PDB file of C-alpha atoms in Angstrom:
ATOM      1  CA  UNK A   1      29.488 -51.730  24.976  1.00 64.00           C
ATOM      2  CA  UNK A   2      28.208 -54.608  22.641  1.00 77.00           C
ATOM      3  CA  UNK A   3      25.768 -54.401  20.016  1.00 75.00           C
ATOM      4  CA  UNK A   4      22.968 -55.668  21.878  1.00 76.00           C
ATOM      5  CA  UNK A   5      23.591 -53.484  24.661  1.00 79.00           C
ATOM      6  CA  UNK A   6      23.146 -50.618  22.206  1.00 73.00           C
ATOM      7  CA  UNK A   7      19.975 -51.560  20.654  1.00 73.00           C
ATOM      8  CA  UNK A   8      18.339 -52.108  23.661  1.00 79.00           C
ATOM      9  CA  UNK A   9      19.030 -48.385  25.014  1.00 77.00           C
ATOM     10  CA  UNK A  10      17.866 -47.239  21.934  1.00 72.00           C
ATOM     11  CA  UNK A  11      14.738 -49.264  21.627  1.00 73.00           C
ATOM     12  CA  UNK A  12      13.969 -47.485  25.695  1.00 73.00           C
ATOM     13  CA  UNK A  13      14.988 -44.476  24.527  1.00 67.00           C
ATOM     14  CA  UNK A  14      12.596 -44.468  21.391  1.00 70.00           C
ATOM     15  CA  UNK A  15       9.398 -45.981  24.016  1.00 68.00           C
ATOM     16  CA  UNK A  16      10.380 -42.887  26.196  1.00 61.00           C
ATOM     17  CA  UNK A  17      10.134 -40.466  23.510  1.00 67.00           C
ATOM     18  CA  UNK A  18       6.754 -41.284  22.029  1.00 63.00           C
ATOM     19  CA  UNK A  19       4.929 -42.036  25.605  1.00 64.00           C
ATOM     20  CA  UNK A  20       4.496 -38.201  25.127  1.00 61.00           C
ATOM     21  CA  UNK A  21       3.065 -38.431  21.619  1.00 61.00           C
ATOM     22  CA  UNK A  22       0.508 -40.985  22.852  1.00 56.00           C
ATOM     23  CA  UNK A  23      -0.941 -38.846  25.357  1.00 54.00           C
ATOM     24  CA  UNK A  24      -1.785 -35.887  22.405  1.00 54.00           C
ATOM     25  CA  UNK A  25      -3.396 -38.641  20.293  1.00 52.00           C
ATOM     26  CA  UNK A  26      -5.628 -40.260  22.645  1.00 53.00           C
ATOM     27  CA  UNK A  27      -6.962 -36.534  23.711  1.00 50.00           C
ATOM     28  CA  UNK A  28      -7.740 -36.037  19.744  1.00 49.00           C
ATOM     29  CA  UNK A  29      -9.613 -38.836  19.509  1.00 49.00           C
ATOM     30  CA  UNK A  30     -11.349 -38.633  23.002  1.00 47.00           C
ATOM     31  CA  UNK A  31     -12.712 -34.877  21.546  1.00 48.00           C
ATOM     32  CA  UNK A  32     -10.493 -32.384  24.035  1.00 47.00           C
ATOM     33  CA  UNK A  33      -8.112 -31.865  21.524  1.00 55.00           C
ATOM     34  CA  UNK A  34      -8.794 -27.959  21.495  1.00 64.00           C
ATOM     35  CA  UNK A  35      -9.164 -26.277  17.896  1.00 85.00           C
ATOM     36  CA  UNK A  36      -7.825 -22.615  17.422  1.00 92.00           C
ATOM     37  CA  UNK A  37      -9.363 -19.640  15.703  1.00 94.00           C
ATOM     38  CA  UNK A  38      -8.126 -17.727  13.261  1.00 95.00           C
ATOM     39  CA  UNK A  39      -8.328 -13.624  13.259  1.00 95.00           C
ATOM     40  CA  UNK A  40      -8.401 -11.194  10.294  1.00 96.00           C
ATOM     41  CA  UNK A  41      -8.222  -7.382  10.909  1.00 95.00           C
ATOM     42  CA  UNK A  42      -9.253  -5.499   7.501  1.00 94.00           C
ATOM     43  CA  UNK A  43      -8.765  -1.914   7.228  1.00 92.00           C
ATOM     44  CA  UNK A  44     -10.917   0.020   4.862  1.00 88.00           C
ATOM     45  CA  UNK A  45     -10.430   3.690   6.022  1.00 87.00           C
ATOM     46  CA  UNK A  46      -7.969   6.471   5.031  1.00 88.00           C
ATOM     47  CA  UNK A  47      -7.235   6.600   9.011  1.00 85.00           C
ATOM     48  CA  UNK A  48      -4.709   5.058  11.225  1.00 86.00           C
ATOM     49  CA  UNK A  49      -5.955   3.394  14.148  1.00 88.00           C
ATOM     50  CA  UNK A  50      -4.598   1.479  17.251  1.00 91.00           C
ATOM     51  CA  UNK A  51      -6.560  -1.893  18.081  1.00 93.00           C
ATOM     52  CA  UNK A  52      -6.466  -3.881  21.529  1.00 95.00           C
ATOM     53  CA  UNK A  53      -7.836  -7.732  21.120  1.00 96.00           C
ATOM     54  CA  UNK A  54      -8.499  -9.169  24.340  1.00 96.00           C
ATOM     55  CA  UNK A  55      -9.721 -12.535  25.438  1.00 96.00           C
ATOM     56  CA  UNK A  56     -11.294 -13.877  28.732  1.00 97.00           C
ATOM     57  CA  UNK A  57     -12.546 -17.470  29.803  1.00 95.00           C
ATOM     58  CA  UNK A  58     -16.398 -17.617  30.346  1.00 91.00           C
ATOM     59  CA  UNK A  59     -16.609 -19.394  33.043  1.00 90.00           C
ATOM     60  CA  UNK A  60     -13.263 -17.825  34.894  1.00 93.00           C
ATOM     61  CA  UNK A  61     -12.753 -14.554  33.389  1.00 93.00           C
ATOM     62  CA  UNK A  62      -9.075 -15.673  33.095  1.00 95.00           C
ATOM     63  CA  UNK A  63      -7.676 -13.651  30.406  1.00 95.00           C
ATOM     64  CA  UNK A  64      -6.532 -15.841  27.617  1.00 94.00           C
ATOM     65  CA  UNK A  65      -5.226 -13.421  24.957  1.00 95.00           C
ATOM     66  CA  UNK A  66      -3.587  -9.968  24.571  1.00 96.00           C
ATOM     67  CA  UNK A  67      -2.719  -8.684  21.469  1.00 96.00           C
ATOM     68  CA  UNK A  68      -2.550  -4.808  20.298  1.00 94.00           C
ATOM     69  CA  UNK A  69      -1.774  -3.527  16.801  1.00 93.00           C
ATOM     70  CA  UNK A  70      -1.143   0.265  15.196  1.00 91.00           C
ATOM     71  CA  UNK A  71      -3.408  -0.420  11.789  1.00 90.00           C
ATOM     72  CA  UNK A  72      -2.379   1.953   8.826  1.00 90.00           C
ATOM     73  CA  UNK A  73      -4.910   2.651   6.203  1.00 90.00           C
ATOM     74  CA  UNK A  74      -5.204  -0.296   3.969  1.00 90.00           C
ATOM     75  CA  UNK A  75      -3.366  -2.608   6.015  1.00 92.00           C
ATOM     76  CA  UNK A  76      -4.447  -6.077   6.405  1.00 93.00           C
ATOM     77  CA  UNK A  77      -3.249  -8.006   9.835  1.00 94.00           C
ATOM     78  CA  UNK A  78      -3.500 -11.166  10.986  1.00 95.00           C
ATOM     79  CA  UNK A  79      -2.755 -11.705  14.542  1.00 95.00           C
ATOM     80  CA  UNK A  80      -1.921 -14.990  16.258  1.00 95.00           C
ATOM     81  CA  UNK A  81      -4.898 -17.446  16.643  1.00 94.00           C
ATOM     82  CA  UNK A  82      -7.464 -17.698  19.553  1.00 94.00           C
ATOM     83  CA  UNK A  83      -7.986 -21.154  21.415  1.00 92.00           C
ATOM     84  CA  UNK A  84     -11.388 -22.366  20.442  1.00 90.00           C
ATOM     85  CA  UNK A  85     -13.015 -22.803  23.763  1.00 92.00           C
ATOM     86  CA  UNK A  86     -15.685 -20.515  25.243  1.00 94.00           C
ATOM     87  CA  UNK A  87     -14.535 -17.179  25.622  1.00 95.00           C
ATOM     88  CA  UNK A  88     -15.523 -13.599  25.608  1.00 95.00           C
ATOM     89  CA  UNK A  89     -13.265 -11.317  22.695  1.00 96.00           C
ATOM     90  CA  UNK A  90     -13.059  -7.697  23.380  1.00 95.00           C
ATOM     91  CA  UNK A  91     -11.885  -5.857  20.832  1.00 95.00           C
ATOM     92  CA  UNK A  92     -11.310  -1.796  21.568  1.00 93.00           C
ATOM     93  CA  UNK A  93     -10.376   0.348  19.038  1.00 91.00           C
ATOM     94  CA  UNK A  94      -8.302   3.987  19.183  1.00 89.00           C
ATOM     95  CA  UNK A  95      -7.549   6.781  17.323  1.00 76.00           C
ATOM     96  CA  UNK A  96      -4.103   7.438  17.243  1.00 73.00           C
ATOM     97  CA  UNK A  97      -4.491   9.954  19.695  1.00 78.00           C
ATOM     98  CA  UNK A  98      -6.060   7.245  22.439  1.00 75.00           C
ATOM     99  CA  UNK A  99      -9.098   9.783  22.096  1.00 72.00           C
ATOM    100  CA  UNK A 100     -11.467   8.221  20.371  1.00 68.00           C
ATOM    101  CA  UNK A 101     -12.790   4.849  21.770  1.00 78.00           C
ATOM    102  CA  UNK A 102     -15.035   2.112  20.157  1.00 91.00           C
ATOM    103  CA  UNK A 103     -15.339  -1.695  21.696  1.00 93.00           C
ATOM    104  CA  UNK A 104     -16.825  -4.324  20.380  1.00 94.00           C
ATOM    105  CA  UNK A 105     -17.133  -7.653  21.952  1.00 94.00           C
ATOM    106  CA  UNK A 106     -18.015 -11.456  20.670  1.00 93.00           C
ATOM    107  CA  UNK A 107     -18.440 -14.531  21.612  1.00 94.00           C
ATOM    108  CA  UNK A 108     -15.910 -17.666  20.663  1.00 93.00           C
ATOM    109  CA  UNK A 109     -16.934 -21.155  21.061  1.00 92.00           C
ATOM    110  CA  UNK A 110     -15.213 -24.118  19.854  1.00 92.00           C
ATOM    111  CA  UNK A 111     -17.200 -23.918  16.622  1.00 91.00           C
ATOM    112  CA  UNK A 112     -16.447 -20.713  15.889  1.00 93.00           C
ATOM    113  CA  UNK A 113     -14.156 -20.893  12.513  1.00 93.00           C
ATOM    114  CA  UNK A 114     -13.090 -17.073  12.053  1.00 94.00           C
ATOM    115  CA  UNK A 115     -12.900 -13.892  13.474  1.00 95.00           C
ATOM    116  CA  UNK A 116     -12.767 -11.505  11.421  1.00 95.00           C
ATOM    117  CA  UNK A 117     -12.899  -7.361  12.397  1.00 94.00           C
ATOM    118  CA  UNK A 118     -13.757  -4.793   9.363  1.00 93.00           C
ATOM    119  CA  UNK A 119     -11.617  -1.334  10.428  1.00 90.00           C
ATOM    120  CA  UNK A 120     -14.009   1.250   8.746  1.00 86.00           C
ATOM    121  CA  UNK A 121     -16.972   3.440   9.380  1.00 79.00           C
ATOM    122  CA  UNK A 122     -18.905   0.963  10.877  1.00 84.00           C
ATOM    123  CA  UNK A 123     -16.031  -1.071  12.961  1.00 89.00           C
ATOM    124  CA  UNK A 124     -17.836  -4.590  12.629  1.00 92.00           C
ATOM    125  CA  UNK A 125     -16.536  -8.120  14.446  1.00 94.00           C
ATOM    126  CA  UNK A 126     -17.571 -10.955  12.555  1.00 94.00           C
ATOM    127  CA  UNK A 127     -17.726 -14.204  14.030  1.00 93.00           C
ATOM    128  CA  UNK A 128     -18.316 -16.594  11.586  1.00 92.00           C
ATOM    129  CA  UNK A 129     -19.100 -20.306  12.528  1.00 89.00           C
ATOM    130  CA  UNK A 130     -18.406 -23.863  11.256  1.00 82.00           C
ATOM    131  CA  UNK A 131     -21.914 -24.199  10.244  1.00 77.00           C
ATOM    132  CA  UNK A 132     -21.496 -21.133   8.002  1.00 67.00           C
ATOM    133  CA  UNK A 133     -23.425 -18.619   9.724  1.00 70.00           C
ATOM    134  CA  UNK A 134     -21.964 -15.557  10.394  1.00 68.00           C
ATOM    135  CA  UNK A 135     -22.853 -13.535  13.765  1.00 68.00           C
ATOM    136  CA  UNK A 136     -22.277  -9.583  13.447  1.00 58.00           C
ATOM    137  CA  UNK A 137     -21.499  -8.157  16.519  1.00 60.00           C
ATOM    138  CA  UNK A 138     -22.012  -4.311  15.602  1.00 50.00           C
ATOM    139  CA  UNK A 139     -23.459  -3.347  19.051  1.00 51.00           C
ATOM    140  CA  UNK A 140     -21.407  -0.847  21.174  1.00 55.00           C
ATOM    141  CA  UNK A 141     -19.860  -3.192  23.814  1.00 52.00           C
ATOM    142  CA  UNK A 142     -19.299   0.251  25.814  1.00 51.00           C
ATOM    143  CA  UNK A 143     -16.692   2.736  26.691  1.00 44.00           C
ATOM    144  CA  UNK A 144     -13.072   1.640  28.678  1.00 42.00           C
ATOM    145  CA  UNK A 145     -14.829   3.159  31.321  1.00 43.00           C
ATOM    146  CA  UNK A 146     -16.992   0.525  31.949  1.00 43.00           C
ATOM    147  CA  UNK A 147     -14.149  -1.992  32.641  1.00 41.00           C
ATOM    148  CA  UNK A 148     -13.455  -3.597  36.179  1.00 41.00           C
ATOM    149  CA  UNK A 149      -9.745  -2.404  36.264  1.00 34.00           C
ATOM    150  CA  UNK A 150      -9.300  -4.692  38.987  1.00 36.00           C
ATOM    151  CA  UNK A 151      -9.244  -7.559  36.037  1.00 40.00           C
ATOM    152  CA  UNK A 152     -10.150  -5.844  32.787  1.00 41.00           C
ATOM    153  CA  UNK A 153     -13.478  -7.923  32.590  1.00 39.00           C
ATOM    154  CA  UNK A 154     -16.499  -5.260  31.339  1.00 39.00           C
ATOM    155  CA  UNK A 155     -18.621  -4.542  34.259  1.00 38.00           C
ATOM    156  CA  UNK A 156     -21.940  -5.974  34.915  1.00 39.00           C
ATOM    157  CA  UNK A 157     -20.644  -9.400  32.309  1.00 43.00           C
ATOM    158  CA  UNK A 158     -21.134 -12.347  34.301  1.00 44.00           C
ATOM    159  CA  UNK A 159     -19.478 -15.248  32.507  1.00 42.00           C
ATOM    160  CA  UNK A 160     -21.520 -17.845  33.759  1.00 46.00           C
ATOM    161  CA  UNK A 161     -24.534 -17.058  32.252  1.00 50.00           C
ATOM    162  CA  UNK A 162     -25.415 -18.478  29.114  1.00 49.00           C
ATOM    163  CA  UNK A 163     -26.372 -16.266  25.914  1.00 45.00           C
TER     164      UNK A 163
END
């Protein structure tokens, strides 16, 4: 094989390779590149507590993100990030006996910049946006009970409708 020969596979090779790369660009600069959101779980109680985080499209109540943590007093977490697109978070939190049940649920846009979720006598979710407002969603999102266990999404939520 000569020298040219070489070269030339390599020069393909190299056009293959970033015909993938081009593709990521473009959608960053066309505005679908999707952002990601990160989570902080702060525990401020002498308690132990187990927390679900779960995610769902609005529009298809796909589920999007499943994540569950045992927090010890004290303990600060951060779980992998959320995909900043519309979405519903539910976040359900246990006693370490499963007895005790408190959910909370918030809503994640694409210009939401953190979640963050205080683990005390309150049990808070803070969205917090680009803008720099900060959304507190302390209202009881309801009991497991209320969930569709056909596919986890809270009854009587229709993801569709715009808040």
């Amino acid at each position: 094989m000569n020298r040219r020969t070489v070269l030339q596979s390599a020069g393909a090779l190299t056009a293959v390779g970033l015909a993938g790369c081009l593709e990521g660009v473009q959608d960053h600069v066309e505005g679908s590149f999707q952002g990601v959101v990160p989570i902080e779980i702060y525990s401020e109680t002498d308690r132990y507590y187990n927390v679900r985080l779960e995610a769902y499209e609005r529009e298809t109540n796909r589920q999007t993100y499943e994540e569950a943590y045992s927090i010890t007093p004290g303990e600060n977490v951060i779980p992998p990030n959320l995909e900043g697109v519309y979405q519903t978070l539910r976040v359900t939190r246990f006693d370490l006996n499963d007895d005790e049940m408190e959910v909370r649920e918030a809503i994640v846009t694409p210009d939401t910049s953190l979640v963050v979720i205080w683990l005390d006598d309150e049990f808070v979710v803070e969205v917090r946006q680009d803008d720099g407002e900060s959304i507190n969603e302390t209202e009881d999102a309801g009991s497991v009970d209320d969930v569709d266990s056909a596919d986890g999404v809270p009854v009587g939520d229709d993801p569709n409708e715009d808040d």
